[in-house]
PDB file of C-alpha atoms in Angstrom:
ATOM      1  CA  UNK A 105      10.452 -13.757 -14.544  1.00 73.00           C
ATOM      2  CA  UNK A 106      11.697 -11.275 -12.478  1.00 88.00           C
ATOM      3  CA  UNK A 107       8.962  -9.752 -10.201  1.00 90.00           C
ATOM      4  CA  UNK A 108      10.474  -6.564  -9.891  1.00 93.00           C
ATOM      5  CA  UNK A 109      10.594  -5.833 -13.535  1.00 94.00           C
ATOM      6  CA  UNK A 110       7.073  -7.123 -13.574  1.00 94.00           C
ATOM      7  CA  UNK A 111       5.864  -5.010 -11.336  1.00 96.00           C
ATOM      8  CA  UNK A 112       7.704  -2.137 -12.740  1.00 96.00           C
ATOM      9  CA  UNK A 113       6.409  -2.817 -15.981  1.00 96.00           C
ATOM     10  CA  UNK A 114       2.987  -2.609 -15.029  1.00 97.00           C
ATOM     11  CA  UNK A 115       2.896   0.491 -13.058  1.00 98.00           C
ATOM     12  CA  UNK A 116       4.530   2.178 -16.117  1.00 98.00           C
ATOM     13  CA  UNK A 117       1.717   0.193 -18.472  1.00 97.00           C
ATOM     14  CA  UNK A 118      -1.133   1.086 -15.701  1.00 98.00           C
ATOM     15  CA  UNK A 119       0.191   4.912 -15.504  1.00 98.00           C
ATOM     16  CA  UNK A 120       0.433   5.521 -19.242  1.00 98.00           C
ATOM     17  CA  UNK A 121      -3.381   4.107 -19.825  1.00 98.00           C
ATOM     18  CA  UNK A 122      -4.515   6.230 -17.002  1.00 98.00           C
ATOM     19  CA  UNK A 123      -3.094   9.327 -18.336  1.00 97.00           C
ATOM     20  CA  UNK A 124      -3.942   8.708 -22.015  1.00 97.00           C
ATOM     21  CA  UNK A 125      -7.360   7.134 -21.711  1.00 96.00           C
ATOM     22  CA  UNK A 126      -8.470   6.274 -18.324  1.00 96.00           C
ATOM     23  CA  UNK A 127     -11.394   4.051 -19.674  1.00 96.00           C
ATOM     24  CA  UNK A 128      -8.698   1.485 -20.842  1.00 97.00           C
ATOM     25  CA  UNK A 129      -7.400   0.387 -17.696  1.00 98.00           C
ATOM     26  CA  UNK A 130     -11.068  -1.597 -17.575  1.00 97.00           C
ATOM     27  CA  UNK A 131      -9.517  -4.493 -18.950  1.00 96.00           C
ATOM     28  CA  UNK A 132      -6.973  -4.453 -16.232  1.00 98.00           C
ATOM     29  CA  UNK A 133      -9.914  -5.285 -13.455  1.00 98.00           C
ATOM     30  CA  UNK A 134     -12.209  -7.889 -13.012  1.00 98.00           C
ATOM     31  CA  UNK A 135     -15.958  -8.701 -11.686  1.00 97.00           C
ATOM     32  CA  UNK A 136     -14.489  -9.074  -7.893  1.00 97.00           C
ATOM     33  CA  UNK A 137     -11.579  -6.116  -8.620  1.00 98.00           C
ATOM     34  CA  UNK A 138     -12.013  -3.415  -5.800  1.00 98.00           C
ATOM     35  CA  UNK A 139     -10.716  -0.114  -5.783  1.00 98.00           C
ATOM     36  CA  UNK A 140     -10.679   2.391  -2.878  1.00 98.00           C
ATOM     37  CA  UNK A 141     -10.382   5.477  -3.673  1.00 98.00           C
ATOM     38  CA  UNK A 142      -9.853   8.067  -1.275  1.00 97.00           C
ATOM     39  CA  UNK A 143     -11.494   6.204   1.025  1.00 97.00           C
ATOM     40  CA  UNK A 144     -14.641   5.298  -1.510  1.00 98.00           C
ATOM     41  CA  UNK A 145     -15.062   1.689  -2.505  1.00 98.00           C
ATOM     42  CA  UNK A 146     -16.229   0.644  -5.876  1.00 98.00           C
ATOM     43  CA  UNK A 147     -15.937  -3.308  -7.349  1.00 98.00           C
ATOM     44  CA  UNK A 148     -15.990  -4.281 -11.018  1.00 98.00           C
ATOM     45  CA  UNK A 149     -14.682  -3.154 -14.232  1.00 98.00           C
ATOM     46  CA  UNK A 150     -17.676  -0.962 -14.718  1.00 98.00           C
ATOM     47  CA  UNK A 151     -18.079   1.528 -11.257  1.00 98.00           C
ATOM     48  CA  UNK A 152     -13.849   1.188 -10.834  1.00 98.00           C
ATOM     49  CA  UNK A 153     -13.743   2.783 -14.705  1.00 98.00           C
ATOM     50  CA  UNK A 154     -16.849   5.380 -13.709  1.00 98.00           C
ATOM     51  CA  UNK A 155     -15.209   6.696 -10.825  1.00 98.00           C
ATOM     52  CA  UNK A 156     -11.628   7.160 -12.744  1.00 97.00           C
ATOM     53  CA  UNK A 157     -12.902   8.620 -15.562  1.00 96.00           C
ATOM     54  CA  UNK A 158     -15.261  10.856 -13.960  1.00 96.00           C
ATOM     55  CA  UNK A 159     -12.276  12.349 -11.951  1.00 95.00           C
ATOM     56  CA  UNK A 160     -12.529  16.367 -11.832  1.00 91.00           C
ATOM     57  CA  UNK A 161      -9.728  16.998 -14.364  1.00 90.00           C
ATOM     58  CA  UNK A 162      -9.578  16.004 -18.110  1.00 88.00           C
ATOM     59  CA  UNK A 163      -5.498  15.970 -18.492  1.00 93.00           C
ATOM     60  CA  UNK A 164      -3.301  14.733 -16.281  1.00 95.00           C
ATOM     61  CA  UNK A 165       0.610  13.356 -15.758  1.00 96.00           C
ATOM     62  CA  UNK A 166       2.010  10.834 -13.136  1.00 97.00           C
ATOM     63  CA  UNK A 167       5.511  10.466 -12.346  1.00 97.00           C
ATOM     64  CA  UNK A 168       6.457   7.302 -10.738  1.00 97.00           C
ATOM     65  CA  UNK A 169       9.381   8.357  -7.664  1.00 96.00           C
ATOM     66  CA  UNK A 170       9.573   4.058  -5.877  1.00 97.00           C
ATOM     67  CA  UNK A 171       7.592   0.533  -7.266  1.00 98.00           C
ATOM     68  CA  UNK A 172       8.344  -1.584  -4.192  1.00 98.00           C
ATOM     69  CA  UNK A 173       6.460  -5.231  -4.837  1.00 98.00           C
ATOM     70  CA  UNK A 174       6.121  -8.547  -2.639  1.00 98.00           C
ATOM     71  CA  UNK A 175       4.520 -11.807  -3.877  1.00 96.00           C
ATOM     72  CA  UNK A 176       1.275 -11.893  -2.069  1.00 96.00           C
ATOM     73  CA  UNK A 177       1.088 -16.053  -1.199  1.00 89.00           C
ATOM     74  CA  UNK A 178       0.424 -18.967  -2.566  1.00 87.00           C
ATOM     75  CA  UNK A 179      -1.731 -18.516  -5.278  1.00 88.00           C
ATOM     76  CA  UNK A 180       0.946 -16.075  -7.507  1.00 91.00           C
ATOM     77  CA  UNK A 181      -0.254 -12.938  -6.496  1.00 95.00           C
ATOM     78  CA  UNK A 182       1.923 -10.097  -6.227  1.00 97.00           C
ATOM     79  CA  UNK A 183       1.615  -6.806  -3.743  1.00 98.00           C
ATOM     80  CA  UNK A 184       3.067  -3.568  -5.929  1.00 98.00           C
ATOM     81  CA  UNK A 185       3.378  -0.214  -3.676  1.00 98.00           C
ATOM     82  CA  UNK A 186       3.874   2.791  -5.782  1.00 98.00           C
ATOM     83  CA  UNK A 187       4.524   6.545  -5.075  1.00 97.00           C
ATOM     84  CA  UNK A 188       4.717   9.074  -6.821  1.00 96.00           C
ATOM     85  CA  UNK A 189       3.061  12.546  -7.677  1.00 95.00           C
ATOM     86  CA  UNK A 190       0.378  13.546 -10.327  1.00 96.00           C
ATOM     87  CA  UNK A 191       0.357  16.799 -12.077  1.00 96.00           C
ATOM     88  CA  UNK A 192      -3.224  18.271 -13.498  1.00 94.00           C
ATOM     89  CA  UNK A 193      -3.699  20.560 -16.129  1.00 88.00           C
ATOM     90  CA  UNK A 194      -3.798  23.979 -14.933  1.00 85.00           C
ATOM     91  CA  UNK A 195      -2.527  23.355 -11.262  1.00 87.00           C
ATOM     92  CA  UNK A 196       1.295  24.326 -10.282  1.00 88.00           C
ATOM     93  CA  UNK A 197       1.648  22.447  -7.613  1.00 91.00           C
ATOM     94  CA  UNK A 198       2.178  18.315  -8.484  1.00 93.00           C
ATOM     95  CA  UNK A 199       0.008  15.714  -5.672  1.00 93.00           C
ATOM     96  CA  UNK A 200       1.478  13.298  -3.961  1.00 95.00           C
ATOM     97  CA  UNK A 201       0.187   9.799  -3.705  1.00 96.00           C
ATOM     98  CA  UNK A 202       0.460   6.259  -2.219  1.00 98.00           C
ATOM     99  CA  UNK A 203      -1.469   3.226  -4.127  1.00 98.00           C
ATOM    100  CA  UNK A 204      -0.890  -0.256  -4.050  1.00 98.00           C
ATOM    101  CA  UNK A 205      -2.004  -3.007  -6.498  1.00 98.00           C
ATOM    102  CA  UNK A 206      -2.562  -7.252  -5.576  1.00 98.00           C
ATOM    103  CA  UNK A 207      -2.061  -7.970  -8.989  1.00 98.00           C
ATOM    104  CA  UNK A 208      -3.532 -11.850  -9.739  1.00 97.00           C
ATOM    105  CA  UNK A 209      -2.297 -14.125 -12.311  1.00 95.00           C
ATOM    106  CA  UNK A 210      -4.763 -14.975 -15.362  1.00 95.00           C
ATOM    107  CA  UNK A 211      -4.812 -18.630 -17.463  1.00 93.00           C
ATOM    108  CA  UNK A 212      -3.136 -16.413 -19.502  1.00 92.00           C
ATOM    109  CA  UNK A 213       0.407 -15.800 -18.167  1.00 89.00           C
ATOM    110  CA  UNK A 214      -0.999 -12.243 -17.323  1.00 92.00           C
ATOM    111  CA  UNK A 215      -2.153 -10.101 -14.547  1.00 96.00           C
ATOM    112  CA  UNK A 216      -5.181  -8.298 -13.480  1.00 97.00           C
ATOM    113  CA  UNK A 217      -5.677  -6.084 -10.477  1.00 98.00           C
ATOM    114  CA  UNK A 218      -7.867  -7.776  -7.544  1.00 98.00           C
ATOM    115  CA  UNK A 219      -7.313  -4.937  -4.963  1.00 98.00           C
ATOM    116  CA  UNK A 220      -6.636  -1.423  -5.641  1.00 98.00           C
ATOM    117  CA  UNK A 221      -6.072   1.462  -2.696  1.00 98.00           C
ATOM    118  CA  UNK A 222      -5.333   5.018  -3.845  1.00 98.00           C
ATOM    119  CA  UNK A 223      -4.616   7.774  -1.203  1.00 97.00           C
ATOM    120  CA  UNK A 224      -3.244  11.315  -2.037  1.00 94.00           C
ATOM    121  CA  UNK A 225      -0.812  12.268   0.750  1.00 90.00           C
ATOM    122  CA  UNK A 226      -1.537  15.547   1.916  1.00 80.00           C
ATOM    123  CA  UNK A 227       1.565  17.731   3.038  1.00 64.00           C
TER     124      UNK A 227
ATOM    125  CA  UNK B 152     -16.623  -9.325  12.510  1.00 73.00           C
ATOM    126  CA  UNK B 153     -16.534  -5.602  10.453  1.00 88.00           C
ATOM    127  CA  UNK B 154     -13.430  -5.792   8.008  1.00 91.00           C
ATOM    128  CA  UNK B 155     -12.691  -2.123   8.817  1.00 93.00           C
ATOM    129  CA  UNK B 156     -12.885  -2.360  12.587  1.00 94.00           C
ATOM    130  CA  UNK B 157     -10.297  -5.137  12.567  1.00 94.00           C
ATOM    131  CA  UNK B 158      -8.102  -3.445  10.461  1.00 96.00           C
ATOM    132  CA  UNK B 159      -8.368  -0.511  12.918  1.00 96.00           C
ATOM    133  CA  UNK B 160      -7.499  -2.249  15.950  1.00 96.00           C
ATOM    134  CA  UNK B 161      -4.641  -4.097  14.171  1.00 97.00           C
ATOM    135  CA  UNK B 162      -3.295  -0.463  13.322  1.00 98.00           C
ATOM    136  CA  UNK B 163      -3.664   1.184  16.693  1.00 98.00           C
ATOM    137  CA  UNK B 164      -2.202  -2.167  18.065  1.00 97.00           C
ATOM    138  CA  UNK B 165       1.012  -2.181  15.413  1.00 98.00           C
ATOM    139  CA  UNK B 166       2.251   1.129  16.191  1.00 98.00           C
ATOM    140  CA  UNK B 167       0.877   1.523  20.195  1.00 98.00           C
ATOM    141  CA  UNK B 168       3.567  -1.546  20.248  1.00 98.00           C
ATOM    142  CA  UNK B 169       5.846  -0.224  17.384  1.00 98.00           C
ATOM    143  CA  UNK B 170       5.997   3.276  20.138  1.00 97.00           C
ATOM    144  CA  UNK B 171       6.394   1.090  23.152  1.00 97.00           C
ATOM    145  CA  UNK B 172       8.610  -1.433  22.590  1.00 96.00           C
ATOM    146  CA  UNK B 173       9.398  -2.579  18.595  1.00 96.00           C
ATOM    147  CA  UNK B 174      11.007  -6.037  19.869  1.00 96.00           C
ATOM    148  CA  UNK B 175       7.002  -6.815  20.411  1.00 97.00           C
ATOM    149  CA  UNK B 176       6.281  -6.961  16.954  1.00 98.00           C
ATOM    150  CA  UNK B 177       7.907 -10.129  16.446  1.00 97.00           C
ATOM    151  CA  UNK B 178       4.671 -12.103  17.387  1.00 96.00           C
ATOM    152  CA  UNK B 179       3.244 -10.634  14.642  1.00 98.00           C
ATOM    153  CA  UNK B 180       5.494 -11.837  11.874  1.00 98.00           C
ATOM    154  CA  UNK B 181       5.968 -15.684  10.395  1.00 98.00           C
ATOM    155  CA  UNK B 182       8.833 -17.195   8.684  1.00 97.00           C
ATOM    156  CA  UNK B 183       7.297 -16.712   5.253  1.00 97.00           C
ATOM    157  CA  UNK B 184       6.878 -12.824   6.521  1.00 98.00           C
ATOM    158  CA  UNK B 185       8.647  -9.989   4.512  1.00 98.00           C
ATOM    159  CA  UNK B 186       8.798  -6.237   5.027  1.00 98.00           C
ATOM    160  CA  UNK B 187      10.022  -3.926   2.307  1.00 98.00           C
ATOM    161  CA  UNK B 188      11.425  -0.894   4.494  1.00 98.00           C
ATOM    162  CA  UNK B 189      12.238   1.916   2.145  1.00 97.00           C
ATOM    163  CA  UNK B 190      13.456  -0.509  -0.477  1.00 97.00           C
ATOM    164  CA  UNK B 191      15.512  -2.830   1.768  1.00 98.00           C
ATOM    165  CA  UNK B 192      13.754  -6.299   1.956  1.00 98.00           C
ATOM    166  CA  UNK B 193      13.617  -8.823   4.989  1.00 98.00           C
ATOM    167  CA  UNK B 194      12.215 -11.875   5.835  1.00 98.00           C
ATOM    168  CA  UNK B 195      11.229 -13.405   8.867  1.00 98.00           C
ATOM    169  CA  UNK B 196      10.251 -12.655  12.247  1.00 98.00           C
ATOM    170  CA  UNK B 197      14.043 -11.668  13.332  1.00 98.00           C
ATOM    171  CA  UNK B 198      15.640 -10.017  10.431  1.00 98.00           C
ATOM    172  CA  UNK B 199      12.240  -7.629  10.256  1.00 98.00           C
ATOM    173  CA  UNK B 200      12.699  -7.033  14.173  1.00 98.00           C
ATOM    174  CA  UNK B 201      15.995  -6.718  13.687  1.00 98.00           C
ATOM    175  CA  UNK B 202      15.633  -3.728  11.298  1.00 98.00           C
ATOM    176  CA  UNK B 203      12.959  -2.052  13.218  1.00 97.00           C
ATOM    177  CA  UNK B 204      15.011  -2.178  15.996  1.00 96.00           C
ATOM    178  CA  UNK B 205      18.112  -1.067  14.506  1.00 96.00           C
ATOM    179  CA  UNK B 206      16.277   2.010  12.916  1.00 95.00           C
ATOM    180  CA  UNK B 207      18.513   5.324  14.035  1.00 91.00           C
ATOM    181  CA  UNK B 208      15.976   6.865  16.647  1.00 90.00           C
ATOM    182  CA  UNK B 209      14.931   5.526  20.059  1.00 88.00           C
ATOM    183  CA  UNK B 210      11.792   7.217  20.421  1.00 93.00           C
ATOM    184  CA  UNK B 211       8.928   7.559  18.113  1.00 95.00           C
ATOM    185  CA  UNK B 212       5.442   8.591  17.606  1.00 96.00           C
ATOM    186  CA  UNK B 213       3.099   7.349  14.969  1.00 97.00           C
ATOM    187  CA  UNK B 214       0.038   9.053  14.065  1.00 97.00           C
ATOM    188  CA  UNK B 215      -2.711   7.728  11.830  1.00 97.00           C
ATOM    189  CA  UNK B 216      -4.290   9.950   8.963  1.00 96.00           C
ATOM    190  CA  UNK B 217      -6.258   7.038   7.258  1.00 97.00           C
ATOM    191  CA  UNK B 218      -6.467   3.288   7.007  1.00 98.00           C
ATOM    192  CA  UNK B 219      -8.382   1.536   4.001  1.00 98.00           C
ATOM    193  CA  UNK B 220      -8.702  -2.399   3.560  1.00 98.00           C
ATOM    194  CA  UNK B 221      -9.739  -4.565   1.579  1.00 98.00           C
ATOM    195  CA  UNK B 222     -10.211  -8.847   1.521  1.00 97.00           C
ATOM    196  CA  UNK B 223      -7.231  -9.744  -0.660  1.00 96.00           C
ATOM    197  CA  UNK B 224      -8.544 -13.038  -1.858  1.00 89.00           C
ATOM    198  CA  UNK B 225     -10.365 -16.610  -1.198  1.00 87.00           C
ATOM    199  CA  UNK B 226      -7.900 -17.214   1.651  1.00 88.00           C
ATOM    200  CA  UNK B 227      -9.579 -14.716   4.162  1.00 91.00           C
ATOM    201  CA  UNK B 228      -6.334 -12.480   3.972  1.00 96.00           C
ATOM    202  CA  UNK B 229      -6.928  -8.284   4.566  1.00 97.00           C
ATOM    203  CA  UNK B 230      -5.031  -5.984   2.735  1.00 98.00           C
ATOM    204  CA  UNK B 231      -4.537  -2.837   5.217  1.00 98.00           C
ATOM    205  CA  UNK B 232      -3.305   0.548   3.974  1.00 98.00           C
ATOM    206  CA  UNK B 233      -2.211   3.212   6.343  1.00 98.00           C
ATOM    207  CA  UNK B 234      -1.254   6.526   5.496  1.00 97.00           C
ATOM    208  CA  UNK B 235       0.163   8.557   8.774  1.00 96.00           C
ATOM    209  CA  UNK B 236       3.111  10.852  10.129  1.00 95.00           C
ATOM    210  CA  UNK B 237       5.646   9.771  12.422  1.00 96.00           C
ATOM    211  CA  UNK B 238       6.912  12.050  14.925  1.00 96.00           C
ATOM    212  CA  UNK B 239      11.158  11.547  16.177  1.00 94.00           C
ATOM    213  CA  UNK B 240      12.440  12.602  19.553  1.00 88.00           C
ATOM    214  CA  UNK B 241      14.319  15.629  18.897  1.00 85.00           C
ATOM    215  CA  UNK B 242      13.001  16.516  15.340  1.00 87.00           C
ATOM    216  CA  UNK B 243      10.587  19.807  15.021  1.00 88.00           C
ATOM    217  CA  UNK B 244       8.851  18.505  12.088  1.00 91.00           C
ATOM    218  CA  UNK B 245       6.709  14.685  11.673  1.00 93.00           C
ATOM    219  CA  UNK B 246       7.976  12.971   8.657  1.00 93.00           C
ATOM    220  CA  UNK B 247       4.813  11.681   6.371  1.00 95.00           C
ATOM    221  CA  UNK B 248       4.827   7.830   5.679  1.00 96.00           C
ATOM    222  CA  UNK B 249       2.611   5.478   3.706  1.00 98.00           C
ATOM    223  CA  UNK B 250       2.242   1.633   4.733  1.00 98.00           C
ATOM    224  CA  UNK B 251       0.403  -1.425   3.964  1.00 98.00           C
ATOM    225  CA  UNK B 252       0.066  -4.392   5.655  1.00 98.00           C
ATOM    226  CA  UNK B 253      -1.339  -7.718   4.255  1.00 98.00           C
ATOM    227  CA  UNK B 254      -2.659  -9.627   6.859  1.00 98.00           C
ATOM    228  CA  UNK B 255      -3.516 -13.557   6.501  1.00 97.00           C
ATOM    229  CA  UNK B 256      -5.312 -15.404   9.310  1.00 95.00           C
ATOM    230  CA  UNK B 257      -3.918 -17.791  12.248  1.00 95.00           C
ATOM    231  CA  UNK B 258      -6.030 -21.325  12.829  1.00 93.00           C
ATOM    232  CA  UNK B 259      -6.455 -19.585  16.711  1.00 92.00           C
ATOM    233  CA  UNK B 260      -8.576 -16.948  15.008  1.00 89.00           C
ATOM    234  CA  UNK B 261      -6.315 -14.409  15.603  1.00 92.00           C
ATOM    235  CA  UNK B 262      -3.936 -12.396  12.494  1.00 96.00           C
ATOM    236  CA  UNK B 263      -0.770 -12.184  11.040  1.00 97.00           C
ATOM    237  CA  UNK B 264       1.426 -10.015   8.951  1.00 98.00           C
ATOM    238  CA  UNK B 265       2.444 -11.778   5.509  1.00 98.00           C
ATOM    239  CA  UNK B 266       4.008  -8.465   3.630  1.00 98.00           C
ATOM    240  CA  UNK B 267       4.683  -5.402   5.162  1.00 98.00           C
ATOM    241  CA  UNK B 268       6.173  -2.416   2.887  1.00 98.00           C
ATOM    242  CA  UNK B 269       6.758   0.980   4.110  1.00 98.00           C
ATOM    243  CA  UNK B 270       7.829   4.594   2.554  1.00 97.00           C
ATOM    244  CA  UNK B 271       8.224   7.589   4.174  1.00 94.00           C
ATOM    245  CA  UNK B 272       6.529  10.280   1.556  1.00 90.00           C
ATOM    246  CA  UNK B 273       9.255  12.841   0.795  1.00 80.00           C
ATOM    247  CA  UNK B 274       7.757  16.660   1.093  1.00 64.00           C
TER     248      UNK B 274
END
């Protein structure tokens, strides 16, 4: 399995769920997950979910511009650094942002997100 | 020990040393270390100082806009994500970058850096 095409394959998975239903990404995190966000920190499924979906914008678009990933150690983990800017509904002007995913393996041959950092990047 | 004071002193040390004299990073690094530098990937303490070294300005200046981390597991690692602008000799204008570190501990107590990837953030 080639971790690149992993990793690129989830961002595009995680991107598409965000911008068509943001409350199905909850299956992506688990009880320990953490996501900073803008500098807030939320754990679990359930406050990671309530702060994405209570965003102040209903629509929204990302475009991916570099996935750059890393396996994170010994345990299969794998670091995936995105950027790439979001466009919202209404606004001309597209955002910028960093965020990087540990992505863990599960019994299952799959993934889930253990650490999550999100930072718009301000011009 | 305050997970977001350490990752603020191992920021102000990285680039304070990255400004000074980037050779001095190499302490930092292990032979399982890799840095993803704008999509080129190294590993080890030399071919990552080797890069940084090589990089086509002499001097630098970074400055620090935010820094979010997070414990990346049960193997007391820190996952450290900087967002900042970096300011070349001779260049009017900072260029924007975004960087994370993951950082796994040393038996002497101490840190170092297992992944390393770095963007600048295109305007």
């Amino acid at each position: 399995m080639d971790p690149d095409a992993v990793a690129k394959a989830f961002v595009e998975h995680y991107y598409r769920t965000f911008d068509a239903n943001r409350a199905g990404l909850a299956g992506l995190y688990q009880d320990g997950s953490m996501l900073t966000f803008e500098g807030q920190k939320l754990q679990g499924p359930q406050a990671i979910v309530g702060k994405l979906t209570s965003l102040p914008f209903d629509q929204c678009l990302h475009s991916i511009s570099t996935v750059d990933c890393q396996p994170s150690g010994p345990q299969g983990g794998m670091l995936v650094f995105v950027s790439g800017s979001l466009a919202l509904a209404g606004e001309h002007h597209p955002l910028k942002f960093s965020q990087m995913f540990h992505l863990m393996p599960t019994p299952q041959g799959s993934f889930y997100v253990l650490n999550d950092i999100f930072r718009l990047n301000y011009a």
